């Protein structure tokens, strides 16, 4: 007898079989024998050495790296409900069956997210214990809190996508993104203390912009920092400079792992209360979101399209790497925010100007691309804001390269569009158009990131000086990426229907 549970198990086995057959086409026994197995053995040996003694490069690693990794992890959760097109004929009429399959899909996704969270912290455990001096109880609490944040964000993003398809959804997701990041960082401070969650304005040595000794926007002097000489302080009392915490020896890490010794900036010993309150609140919120998702109606075909996309996600990744490009399904057109009448941007109508204009309008007239652009800009701002010292400017350079490279994907979409390929374009025109498009698209983000980095380091004078530097760096990066991406380009990839 077929029941809802047996039907779900059948679909789950079909999903596993499909993914196994998919990856089996990529990883055969020769690749597994000569590449994957040796790599796993080398990783196991390195992982064992991390437990014995922290690596030397961990001493100079800023805490923004693991913090950014955890923040990125909580925003990449996925929730599956295992609905199919044929359910419209029968399961929608059997409401109890449909709810049961959706509920089982959600709980299966929660179990998978918990497993991924545990695996991530198992990978980070040597660094968190020997490097940052966290106790096992603190790591266990971090696992629970990270899992709850990841599950809540996955369900919230799915519900927002179903409920809002315009700018309201983008705005609400941005607010949710900011609030979740702030709450998660606060929880890191409560559970792990300053070693894992340094102050945002670590370059000034203060926890808030309102607490700078010389006022907002004015960096402190050496007298304000009050740095004692090494002779006046015992070695165990030395504080790290610029928010970079060196890795303690392994025999001292366990002594420093006492939760009472890593109270951070939380006063009064309320760490356990804050952690317990957060866990309870997230658990209640997760239960409410699950109930809301089970009672959600009227978006069956959106659910089917999303499930189909999730099922074929790795297949599309493998085929894209093999040179196949897929035509995206037509979506309901929305009125663009900018250039609604498609007016010309440049007076001259040369080939370079037409290609540049096409790439700019591809991004500026698309709500989804503008949303992605804003998210990448916020990620770059977050990186340069938290880092300090030389790491701030290293991440500034990295943000310029990543942002320009990101806009290069928009250029590839434009140049491979069916309408654009109806015309013949010379290689020199493509290169000049790519250089201009990449520079103009990345310029607003680079100016904002450069201004913030310069203001944090050298006040208003630094912000004014960082603007032309950011523009010049963006121009050079766009020139290099356009050269290697157009002059040394491949032939347009084949297209196929998914």
CSV table of C-alpha atoms in Angstrom, one decimal:
chain,number,residue,atom,x,y,z
A,1,UNK,CA,0.0,0.0,0.0
A,2,UNK,CA,1.3,3.4,-1.0
A,3,UNK,CA,1.5,6.0,1.8
A,4,UNK,CA,2.8,9.5,2.0
A,5,UNK,CA,5.9,8.2,3.8
A,6,UNK,CA,6.7,5.5,1.3
A,7,UNK,CA,6.2,8.0,-1.6
A,8,UNK,CA,8.6,10.4,0.1
A,9,UNK,CA,11.2,7.6,0.6
A,10,UNK,CA,10.8,6.6,-3.1
A,11,UNK,CA,11.5,10.2,-4.1
A,12,UNK,CA,14.4,10.5,-1.7
A,13,UNK,CA,16.0,7.3,-3.1
A,14,UNK,CA,15.5,8.5,-6.6
A,15,UNK,CA,17.2,11.8,-5.7
A,16,UNK,CA,20.2,10.0,-4.2
A,17,UNK,CA,20.4,7.6,-7.2
A,18,UNK,CA,20.3,10.5,-9.6
A,19,UNK,CA,23.1,12.5,-7.8
A,20,UNK,CA,25.2,9.3,-7.5
A,21,UNK,CA,24.9,8.5,-11.2
A,22,UNK,CA,25.7,12.2,-12.0
A,23,UNK,CA,28.9,12.3,-10.0
A,24,UNK,CA,29.9,8.8,-11.2
A,25,UNK,CA,30.2,10.3,-14.7
A,26,UNK,CA,32.8,12.8,-13.4
A,27,UNK,CA,34.6,10.7,-10.8
A,28,UNK,CA,35.6,7.3,-12.2
A,29,UNK,CA,37.9,4.8,-10.5
A,30,UNK,CA,41.0,6.3,-12.0
A,31,UNK,CA,40.3,9.8,-10.7
A,32,UNK,CA,39.4,8.4,-7.3
A,33,UNK,CA,42.5,6.2,-7.1
A,34,UNK,CA,45.1,8.7,-8.3
A,35,UNK,CA,43.6,12.0,-7.2
A,36,UNK,CA,40.9,11.8,-4.5
A,37,UNK,CA,42.2,9.1,-2.3
A,38,UNK,CA,45.8,10.6,-2.1
A,39,UNK,CA,44.2,14.0,-1.4
A,40,UNK,CA,42.2,12.6,1.4
A,41,UNK,CA,45.2,10.9,2.9
A,42,UNK,CA,47.2,14.1,2.7
A,43,UNK,CA,44.4,16.0,4.3
A,44,UNK,CA,44.0,13.4,7.1
A,45,UNK,CA,47.7,13.8,7.9
A,46,UNK,CA,47.5,17.6,7.9
A,47,UNK,CA,44.4,17.5,10.0
A,48,UNK,CA,46.2,15.3,12.6
A,49,UNK,CA,49.1,17.7,12.7
A,50,UNK,CA,46.7,20.6,13.3
A,51,UNK,CA,45.5,18.9,16.5
A,52,UNK,CA,49.1,18.4,17.7
A,53,UNK,CA,50.2,22.0,17.1
A,54,UNK,CA,48.6,25.0,15.4
A,55,UNK,CA,50.1,25.9,12.0
A,56,UNK,CA,52.5,28.8,11.9
A,57,UNK,CA,50.2,30.8,9.5
A,58,UNK,CA,47.5,30.8,12.1
A,59,UNK,CA,49.4,33.3,14.2
A,60,UNK,CA,48.9,36.0,11.6
A,61,UNK,CA,45.4,35.0,10.6
A,62,UNK,CA,42.8,37.7,11.5
A,63,UNK,CA,39.7,36.6,13.2
A,64,UNK,CA,37.6,38.1,10.4
A,65,UNK,CA,38.4,35.0,8.2
A,66,UNK,CA,36.6,32.4,10.4
A,67,UNK,CA,33.9,34.9,11.2
A,68,UNK,CA,33.3,35.7,7.6
A,69,UNK,CA,33.3,31.9,6.8
A,70,UNK,CA,30.6,31.3,9.4
A,71,UNK,CA,28.5,34.2,8.2
A,72,UNK,CA,28.7,33.0,4.7
A,73,UNK,CA,27.8,29.5,5.8
A,74,UNK,CA,24.5,30.6,7.6
A,75,UNK,CA,23.3,32.4,4.5
A,76,UNK,CA,23.8,29.5,2.1
A,77,UNK,CA,21.3,27.0,3.5
A,78,UNK,CA,18.8,25.3,1.3
A,79,UNK,CA,15.4,23.8,2.0
A,80,UNK,CA,13.9,20.9,-0.1
A,81,UNK,CA,10.3,19.9,-0.1
A,82,UNK,CA,10.3,17.2,-2.9
A,83,UNK,CA,7.3,18.2,-4.8
A,84,UNK,CA,6.9,17.3,-8.5
A,85,UNK,CA,4.8,18.4,-11.5
A,86,UNK,CA,2.5,15.3,-11.3
A,87,UNK,CA,1.5,16.2,-7.8
A,88,UNK,CA,-0.9,18.7,-9.3
A,89,UNK,CA,-3.1,15.8,-10.4
A,90,UNK,CA,-3.5,14.0,-7.1
A,91,UNK,CA,-1.5,15.2,-4.1
A,92,UNK,CA,-3.0,18.7,-4.1
A,93,UNK,CA,-6.4,17.1,-3.7
A,94,UNK,CA,-5.1,15.0,-0.8
A,95,UNK,CA,-4.0,17.9,1.5
A,96,UNK,CA,-2.8,15.6,4.3
A,97,UNK,CA,-0.4,13.7,1.9
A,98,UNK,CA,1.0,17.0,0.5
A,99,UNK,CA,1.6,18.4,4.0
A,100,UNK,CA,3.3,15.1,5.0
A,101,UNK,CA,5.7,15.1,2.1
A,102,UNK,CA,6.5,18.8,2.6
A,103,UNK,CA,7.1,18.2,6.3
A,104,UNK,CA,9.3,15.2,5.6
A,105,UNK,CA,11.3,17.2,3.1
A,106,UNK,CA,11.8,20.0,5.6
A,107,UNK,CA,13.0,17.6,8.3
A,108,UNK,CA,15.3,15.8,5.9
A,109,UNK,CA,16.8,19.2,4.9
A,110,UNK,CA,17.2,20.1,8.6
A,111,UNK,CA,19.1,16.9,9.2
A,112,UNK,CA,21.3,17.5,6.2
A,113,UNK,CA,22.0,21.1,7.4
A,114,UNK,CA,22.9,19.8,10.9
A,115,UNK,CA,25.3,17.3,9.4
A,116,UNK,CA,27.0,20.0,7.2
A,117,UNK,CA,27.3,22.2,10.3
A,118,UNK,CA,28.9,19.5,12.3
A,119,UNK,CA,31.3,18.7,9.5
A,120,UNK,CA,32.3,22.3,9.2
A,121,UNK,CA,33.0,22.7,12.9
A,122,UNK,CA,34.9,19.4,12.9
A,123,UNK,CA,37.1,20.9,10.2
A,124,UNK,CA,37.5,24.1,12.2
A,125,UNK,CA,37.9,22.4,15.6
A,126,UNK,CA,41.7,22.3,15.6
A,127,UNK,CA,41.9,26.0,14.9
A,128,UNK,CA,39.1,26.9,17.4
A,129,UNK,CA,40.7,24.9,20.3
A,130,UNK,CA,44.5,25.2,19.8
A,131,UNK,CA,44.4,28.5,18.0
A,132,UNK,CA,41.6,30.5,19.7
A,133,UNK,CA,41.4,28.6,23.0
A,134,UNK,CA,37.7,27.6,22.8
A,135,UNK,CA,36.3,24.8,25.0
A,136,UNK,CA,34.3,21.8,23.7
A,137,UNK,CA,31.2,23.2,25.3
A,138,UNK,CA,31.6,26.5,23.5
A,139,UNK,CA,32.1,24.7,20.2
A,140,UNK,CA,29.0,22.6,20.8
A,141,UNK,CA,27.0,25.8,21.5
A,142,UNK,CA,28.4,27.4,18.3
A,143,UNK,CA,27.3,24.3,16.4
A,144,UNK,CA,23.7,24.6,17.7
A,145,UNK,CA,23.5,28.3,17.1
A,146,UNK,CA,25.0,28.2,13.6
A,147,UNK,CA,22.6,25.4,12.6
A,148,UNK,CA,19.6,27.3,13.9
A,149,UNK,CA,20.6,30.5,12.1
A,150,UNK,CA,21.2,28.5,8.9
A,151,UNK,CA,17.9,26.8,9.0
A,152,UNK,CA,16.0,30.0,9.9
A,153,UNK,CA,17.7,31.9,7.0
A,154,UNK,CA,16.9,29.1,4.5
A,155,UNK,CA,13.2,29.0,5.4
A,156,UNK,CA,12.9,32.8,5.6
A,157,UNK,CA,14.6,33.3,2.2
A,158,UNK,CA,12.2,30.7,0.6
A,159,UNK,CA,9.1,32.3,2.1
A,160,UNK,CA,10.2,35.8,1.0
A,161,UNK,CA,10.9,34.5,-2.5
A,162,UNK,CA,7.4,33.0,-2.7
A,163,UNK,CA,5.6,36.0,-1.1
A,164,UNK,CA,7.4,39.0,-2.8
A,165,UNK,CA,8.7,39.1,-6.4
A,166,UNK,CA,9.4,42.8,-6.6
A,167,UNK,CA,11.6,45.3,-4.9
A,168,UNK,CA,9.8,44.6,-1.6
A,169,UNK,CA,11.3,41.1,-1.4
A,170,UNK,CA,14.8,42.5,-2.2
A,171,UNK,CA,14.5,45.2,0.6
A,172,UNK,CA,13.1,42.7,3.1
A,173,UNK,CA,15.9,40.2,2.3
A,174,UNK,CA,18.5,43.0,2.7
A,175,UNK,CA,17.0,43.9,6.1
A,176,UNK,CA,16.9,40.2,7.1
A,177,UNK,CA,20.5,39.7,5.9
A,178,UNK,CA,21.7,42.7,8.0
A,179,UNK,CA,19.8,41.8,11.1
A,180,UNK,CA,20.8,38.1,11.0
A,181,UNK,CA,24.5,39.1,10.5
A,182,UNK,CA,24.3,41.5,13.5
A,183,UNK,CA,22.6,38.9,15.7
A,184,UNK,CA,25.0,36.1,14.7
A,185,UNK,CA,28.0,38.3,15.4
A,186,UNK,CA,26.6,39.2,18.8
A,187,UNK,CA,26.1,35.5,19.6
A,188,UNK,CA,29.8,34.9,18.6
A,189,UNK,CA,30.9,37.6,21.0
A,190,UNK,CA,28.7,36.0,23.8
A,191,UNK,CA,29.9,32.4,23.1
A,192,UNK,CA,33.5,32.8,21.9
A,193,UNK,CA,34.6,36.2,23.1
A,194,UNK,CA,36.8,38.7,21.3
A,195,UNK,CA,39.3,36.1,19.9
A,196,UNK,CA,36.7,34.9,17.4
A,197,UNK,CA,34.5,38.0,17.2
A,198,UNK,CA,36.7,41.1,17.3
A,199,UNK,CA,35.3,44.6,17.4
A,200,UNK,CA,34.2,46.0,14.1
A,201,UNK,CA,36.4,49.1,14.5
A,202,UNK,CA,39.4,47.1,15.7
A,203,UNK,CA,41.8,49.5,13.9
A,204,UNK,CA,40.8,52.2,16.4
A,205,UNK,CA,40.9,49.9,19.4
A,206,UNK,CA,37.3,50.7,20.3
A,207,UNK,CA,34.1,48.6,20.1
A,208,UNK,CA,32.0,51.4,18.6
A,209,UNK,CA,32.4,54.4,16.4
A,210,UNK,CA,31.0,56.5,19.3
A,211,UNK,CA,33.8,55.3,21.6
A,212,UNK,CA,36.8,56.6,19.7
A,213,UNK,CA,39.1,58.7,22.0
A,214,UNK,CA,39.1,61.6,19.6
A,215,UNK,CA,35.5,61.4,18.4
A,216,UNK,CA,33.9,59.9,15.4
A,217,UNK,CA,36.1,59.7,12.3
A,218,UNK,CA,39.3,60.7,14.0
A,219,UNK,CA,42.0,58.0,14.5
A,220,UNK,CA,43.7,58.0,17.9
A,221,UNK,CA,47.2,59.1,18.5
A,222,UNK,CA,49.9,57.0,20.2
A,223,UNK,CA,49.1,58.8,23.5
A,224,UNK,CA,45.4,57.8,23.2
A,225,UNK,CA,46.3,54.2,22.5
A,226,UNK,CA,48.3,54.0,25.8
A,227,UNK,CA,50.5,51.1,24.6
A,228,UNK,CA,52.7,50.0,27.5
A,229,UNK,CA,56.3,48.9,26.9
A,230,UNK,CA,57.1,45.2,26.9
A,231,UNK,CA,59.1,45.5,30.1
A,232,UNK,CA,56.1,46.7,32.0
A,233,UNK,CA,53.9,43.8,31.2
A,234,UNK,CA,54.2,40.1,31.7
A,235,UNK,CA,54.2,37.9,28.6
A,236,UNK,CA,50.9,36.3,29.4
A,237,UNK,CA,49.2,39.7,29.7
A,238,UNK,CA,50.3,41.1,26.4
A,239,UNK,CA,47.3,42.2,24.3
A,240,UNK,CA,47.3,41.6,20.5
A,241,UNK,CA,47.7,44.6,18.2
A,242,UNK,CA,45.2,45.5,15.5
A,243,UNK,CA,42.8,42.8,16.6
A,244,UNK,CA,45.0,39.9,15.4
A,245,UNK,CA,45.3,37.2,18.1
A,246,UNK,CA,48.3,35.0,17.7
A,247,UNK,CA,47.9,31.3,18.2
A,248,UNK,CA,48.8,30.2,21.7
A,249,UNK,CA,50.9,27.1,22.3
A,250,UNK,CA,48.9,23.9,22.4
A,251,UNK,CA,49.7,23.3,26.1
A,252,UNK,CA,48.3,26.8,27.0
A,253,UNK,CA,45.2,26.6,24.7
A,254,UNK,CA,43.4,24.2,26.9
A,255,UNK,CA,44.1,26.3,30.0
A,256,UNK,CA,42.7,29.3,28.2
A,257,UNK,CA,39.6,27.5,27.1
A,258,UNK,CA,37.8,28.1,30.3
A,259,UNK,CA,34.5,29.8,29.4
A,260,UNK,CA,34.8,32.1,32.4
A,261,UNK,CA,38.2,33.3,31.1
A,262,UNK,CA,36.8,34.2,27.7
A,263,UNK,CA,34.0,36.4,28.8
A,264,UNK,CA,34.7,38.9,26.0
A,265,UNK,CA,32.9,42.2,26.3
A,266,UNK,CA,29.9,40.6,28.0
A,267,UNK,CA,29.8,41.8,31.6
A,268,UNK,CA,28.2,40.2,34.6
A,269,UNK,CA,28.7,36.6,33.5
A,270,UNK,CA,25.5,36.4,31.5
A,271,UNK,CA,27.0,34.4,28.6
A,272,UNK,CA,25.0,31.3,29.4
A,273,UNK,CA,21.8,33.3,29.7
A,274,UNK,CA,22.4,35.0,26.3
A,275,UNK,CA,23.2,31.8,24.6
A,276,UNK,CA,20.2,29.9,26.1
A,277,UNK,CA,17.9,32.8,25.2
A,278,UNK,CA,19.1,32.9,21.6
A,279,UNK,CA,18.8,29.1,21.2
A,280,UNK,CA,15.2,29.2,22.6
A,281,UNK,CA,14.2,32.1,20.4
A,282,UNK,CA,15.7,30.6,17.3
A,283,UNK,CA,14.0,27.3,18.0
A,284,UNK,CA,10.6,28.9,18.5
A,285,UNK,CA,11.1,31.0,15.3
A,286,UNK,CA,12.1,27.9,13.3
A,287,UNK,CA,9.0,26.0,14.5
A,288,UNK,CA,6.8,29.0,13.5
A,289,UNK,CA,8.4,29.1,10.1
A,290,UNK,CA,8.0,25.4,9.5
A,291,UNK,CA,4.3,25.7,10.4
A,292,UNK,CA,3.9,28.7,8.2
A,293,UNK,CA,5.6,26.8,5.3
A,294,UNK,CA,3.3,23.8,5.8
A,295,UNK,CA,0.2,26.0,5.6
A,296,UNK,CA,1.4,28.0,2.6
A,297,UNK,CA,-0.9,27.8,-0.5
A,298,UNK,CA,-1.1,29.1,-4.0
A,299,UNK,CA,2.6,28.7,-5.0
A,300,UNK,CA,2.7,25.1,-6.2
A,301,UNK,CA,4.3,25.8,-9.6
A,302,UNK,CA,6.9,28.1,-8.0
A,303,UNK,CA,7.8,25.2,-5.7
A,304,UNK,CA,8.0,22.8,-8.5
A,305,UNK,CA,10.3,25.1,-10.5
A,306,UNK,CA,12.6,25.6,-7.5
A,307,UNK,CA,12.7,21.9,-6.7
A,308,UNK,CA,13.6,21.1,-10.3
A,309,UNK,CA,16.4,23.7,-10.2
A,310,UNK,CA,17.7,22.3,-7.0
A,311,UNK,CA,17.7,18.8,-8.3
A,312,UNK,CA,19.6,19.8,-11.5
A,313,UNK,CA,22.0,22.3,-9.7
A,314,UNK,CA,25.1,20.0,-9.8
A,315,UNK,CA,24.2,18.8,-13.3
A,316,UNK,CA,24.1,22.4,-14.6
A,317,UNK,CA,27.4,23.1,-12.8
A,318,UNK,CA,29.1,20.1,-14.5
A,319,UNK,CA,27.7,20.8,-17.9
A,320,UNK,CA,28.7,24.5,-17.7
A,321,UNK,CA,32.2,23.4,-16.9
A,322,UNK,CA,32.1,21.1,-19.9
A,323,UNK,CA,31.2,24.0,-22.2
A,324,UNK,CA,27.4,23.8,-22.4
A,325,UNK,CA,25.2,26.9,-21.6
A,326,UNK,CA,21.6,26.7,-20.8
A,327,UNK,CA,18.9,29.1,-21.8
A,328,UNK,CA,17.3,30.4,-18.7
A,329,UNK,CA,13.5,29.9,-18.5
A,330,UNK,CA,11.4,33.0,-19.3
A,331,UNK,CA,10.2,34.7,-16.2
A,332,UNK,CA,7.3,37.1,-15.7
A,333,UNK,CA,8.6,40.4,-17.0
A,334,UNK,CA,8.7,43.3,-14.6
A,335,UNK,CA,8.9,47.0,-15.3
A,336,UNK,CA,12.6,47.9,-14.9
A,337,UNK,CA,13.8,50.4,-12.4
A,338,UNK,CA,16.1,52.3,-14.8
A,339,UNK,CA,16.0,52.9,-18.6
A,340,UNK,CA,12.4,52.0,-19.0
A,341,UNK,CA,12.2,53.6,-22.4
A,342,UNK,CA,15.5,52.1,-23.5
A,343,UNK,CA,17.1,55.4,-24.5
A,344,UNK,CA,20.6,55.6,-25.8
A,345,UNK,CA,23.3,56.1,-23.2
A,346,UNK,CA,26.1,57.3,-25.6
A,347,UNK,CA,25.7,59.8,-28.4
A,348,UNK,CA,28.2,58.0,-30.6
A,349,UNK,CA,26.8,54.8,-32.0
A,350,UNK,CA,30.0,52.9,-32.7
A,351,UNK,CA,30.3,49.2,-32.1
A,352,UNK,CA,32.1,49.7,-28.8
A,353,UNK,CA,29.4,52.0,-27.5
A,354,UNK,CA,26.6,49.7,-28.5
A,355,UNK,CA,28.2,46.7,-26.8
A,356,UNK,CA,29.0,48.7,-23.7
A,357,UNK,CA,25.5,50.1,-23.5
A,358,UNK,CA,24.0,46.6,-23.9
A,359,UNK,CA,26.0,45.3,-21.0
A,360,UNK,CA,25.1,48.2,-18.8
A,361,UNK,CA,21.4,47.9,-19.5
A,362,UNK,CA,21.6,44.1,-18.9
A,363,UNK,CA,22.5,44.8,-15.3
A,364,UNK,CA,20.8,48.1,-14.6
A,365,UNK,CA,17.4,47.0,-15.9
A,366,UNK,CA,17.4,43.7,-14.0
A,367,UNK,CA,16.2,43.6,-10.4
A,368,UNK,CA,17.9,40.3,-9.7
A,369,UNK,CA,21.2,41.4,-11.0
A,370,UNK,CA,21.0,44.7,-9.1
A,371,UNK,CA,20.2,42.7,-6.0
A,372,UNK,CA,23.3,40.4,-6.6
A,373,UNK,CA,25.4,43.5,-7.2
A,374,UNK,CA,24.3,45.0,-3.9
A,375,UNK,CA,25.0,41.8,-2.0
A,376,UNK,CA,28.5,41.6,-3.4
A,377,UNK,CA,29.1,45.3,-2.4
A,378,UNK,CA,27.9,44.6,1.1
A,379,UNK,CA,30.2,41.6,1.4
A,380,UNK,CA,33.1,43.8,0.3
A,381,UNK,CA,32.2,46.5,2.8
A,382,UNK,CA,31.9,43.9,5.6
A,383,UNK,CA,35.3,42.5,4.8
A,384,UNK,CA,37.2,45.9,4.8
A,385,UNK,CA,35.2,47.2,7.8
A,386,UNK,CA,36.1,44.4,10.2
A,387,UNK,CA,39.7,43.9,9.1
A,388,UNK,CA,42.4,46.2,10.4
A,389,UNK,CA,46.0,47.2,9.6
A,390,UNK,CA,47.5,45.7,6.5
A,391,UNK,CA,44.8,43.1,6.2
A,392,UNK,CA,42.3,45.9,5.6
A,393,UNK,CA,44.1,47.0,2.5
A,394,UNK,CA,44.8,43.5,1.3
A,395,UNK,CA,41.1,42.8,1.5
A,396,UNK,CA,40.5,46.2,-0.3
A,397,UNK,CA,42.6,45.0,-3.2
A,398,UNK,CA,40.8,41.6,-3.1
A,399,UNK,CA,37.4,43.3,-3.1
A,400,UNK,CA,38.4,45.3,-6.2
A,401,UNK,CA,39.5,42.2,-8.1
A,402,UNK,CA,36.5,40.1,-7.0
A,403,UNK,CA,34.0,42.9,-7.8
A,404,UNK,CA,35.5,43.5,-11.3
A,405,UNK,CA,35.6,39.8,-12.0
A,406,UNK,CA,32.0,39.5,-10.9
A,407,UNK,CA,30.9,42.1,-13.4
A,408,UNK,CA,32.8,40.1,-16.0
A,409,UNK,CA,30.1,37.4,-15.7
A,410,UNK,CA,27.5,40.0,-16.8
A,411,UNK,CA,29.7,40.8,-19.8
A,412,UNK,CA,29.8,37.1,-20.7
A,413,UNK,CA,26.0,36.9,-20.5
A,414,UNK,CA,25.8,39.9,-22.8
A,415,UNK,CA,28.3,38.8,-25.4
A,416,UNK,CA,26.8,35.3,-25.6
A,417,UNK,CA,23.2,36.5,-25.9
A,418,UNK,CA,21.4,35.2,-29.0
A,419,UNK,CA,20.6,38.7,-30.3
A,420,UNK,CA,24.2,40.0,-29.8
A,421,UNK,CA,25.6,36.9,-31.7
A,422,UNK,CA,23.6,37.8,-34.7
A,423,UNK,CA,26.2,40.5,-35.5
A,424,UNK,CA,29.9,40.2,-36.2
A,425,UNK,CA,32.1,42.0,-33.7
A,426,UNK,CA,35.8,42.4,-34.0
A,427,UNK,CA,38.1,41.3,-31.2
A,428,UNK,CA,39.3,44.8,-30.6
A,429,UNK,CA,35.8,46.1,-30.3
A,430,UNK,CA,34.9,43.4,-27.8
A,431,UNK,CA,38.0,44.1,-25.7
A,432,UNK,CA,37.4,47.9,-25.5
A,433,UNK,CA,33.7,47.4,-24.8
A,434,UNK,CA,34.5,44.8,-22.1
A,435,UNK,CA,37.0,47.2,-20.5
A,436,UNK,CA,34.6,50.1,-20.4
A,437,UNK,CA,31.6,47.9,-19.2
A,438,UNK,CA,33.6,46.3,-16.4
A,439,UNK,CA,35.0,49.5,-15.2
A,440,UNK,CA,31.7,51.4,-15.3
A,441,UNK,CA,29.7,48.6,-13.6
A,442,UNK,CA,32.2,48.1,-10.8
A,443,UNK,CA,33.0,51.8,-10.2
A,444,UNK,CA,30.1,52.6,-7.8
A,445,UNK,CA,30.9,49.6,-5.6
A,446,UNK,CA,34.7,50.3,-5.7
A,447,UNK,CA,34.2,54.0,-4.8
A,448,UNK,CA,32.0,53.0,-1.8
A,449,UNK,CA,34.4,50.4,-0.5
A,450,UNK,CA,37.4,52.6,-1.0
A,451,UNK,CA,35.8,55.5,0.8
A,452,UNK,CA,34.9,53.4,3.8
A,453,UNK,CA,38.4,51.9,4.0
A,454,UNK,CA,40.1,55.3,3.7
A,455,UNK,CA,37.8,56.9,6.2
A,456,UNK,CA,38.4,54.1,8.8
A,457,UNK,CA,42.2,54.4,8.4
A,458,UNK,CA,42.8,58.1,7.9
A,459,UNK,CA,39.5,59.9,8.5
A,460,UNK,CA,38.1,62.2,5.8
A,461,UNK,CA,41.4,62.9,4.2
A,462,UNK,CA,41.9,59.1,3.7
A,463,UNK,CA,38.4,58.8,2.2
A,464,UNK,CA,39.2,61.6,-0.3
A,465,UNK,CA,42.5,60.0,-1.2
A,466,UNK,CA,41.1,56.5,-1.5
A,467,UNK,CA,38.5,57.5,-4.1
A,468,UNK,CA,41.0,58.2,-7.0
A,469,UNK,CA,43.1,55.2,-5.9
A,470,UNK,CA,40.1,52.9,-6.0
A,471,UNK,CA,39.1,54.3,-9.5
A,472,UNK,CA,42.6,53.7,-10.8
A,473,UNK,CA,42.8,50.2,-9.4
A,474,UNK,CA,39.4,49.4,-10.8
A,475,UNK,CA,40.5,50.7,-14.3
A,476,UNK,CA,43.7,48.6,-14.2
A,477,UNK,CA,41.8,45.5,-13.1
A,478,UNK,CA,39.1,45.9,-15.7
A,479,UNK,CA,41.8,46.4,-18.4
A,480,UNK,CA,43.6,43.2,-17.4
A,481,UNK,CA,40.4,41.1,-17.0
A,482,UNK,CA,39.1,42.3,-20.4
A,483,UNK,CA,42.4,41.5,-22.1
A,484,UNK,CA,42.7,38.0,-20.8
A,485,UNK,CA,39.0,37.4,-21.1
A,486,UNK,CA,38.5,38.7,-24.7
A,487,UNK,CA,41.8,38.5,-26.5
A,488,UNK,CA,42.5,35.0,-25.1
A,489,UNK,CA,38.9,34.0,-25.2
A,490,UNK,CA,37.3,30.7,-26.2
A,491,UNK,CA,34.7,30.2,-28.9
A,492,UNK,CA,31.1,30.8,-27.8
A,493,UNK,CA,29.9,27.7,-26.0
A,494,UNK,CA,27.2,25.4,-27.3
A,495,UNK,CA,23.7,26.0,-26.1
A,496,UNK,CA,21.2,23.4,-25.1
A,497,UNK,CA,17.8,23.3,-23.5
A,498,UNK,CA,17.6,22.0,-19.9
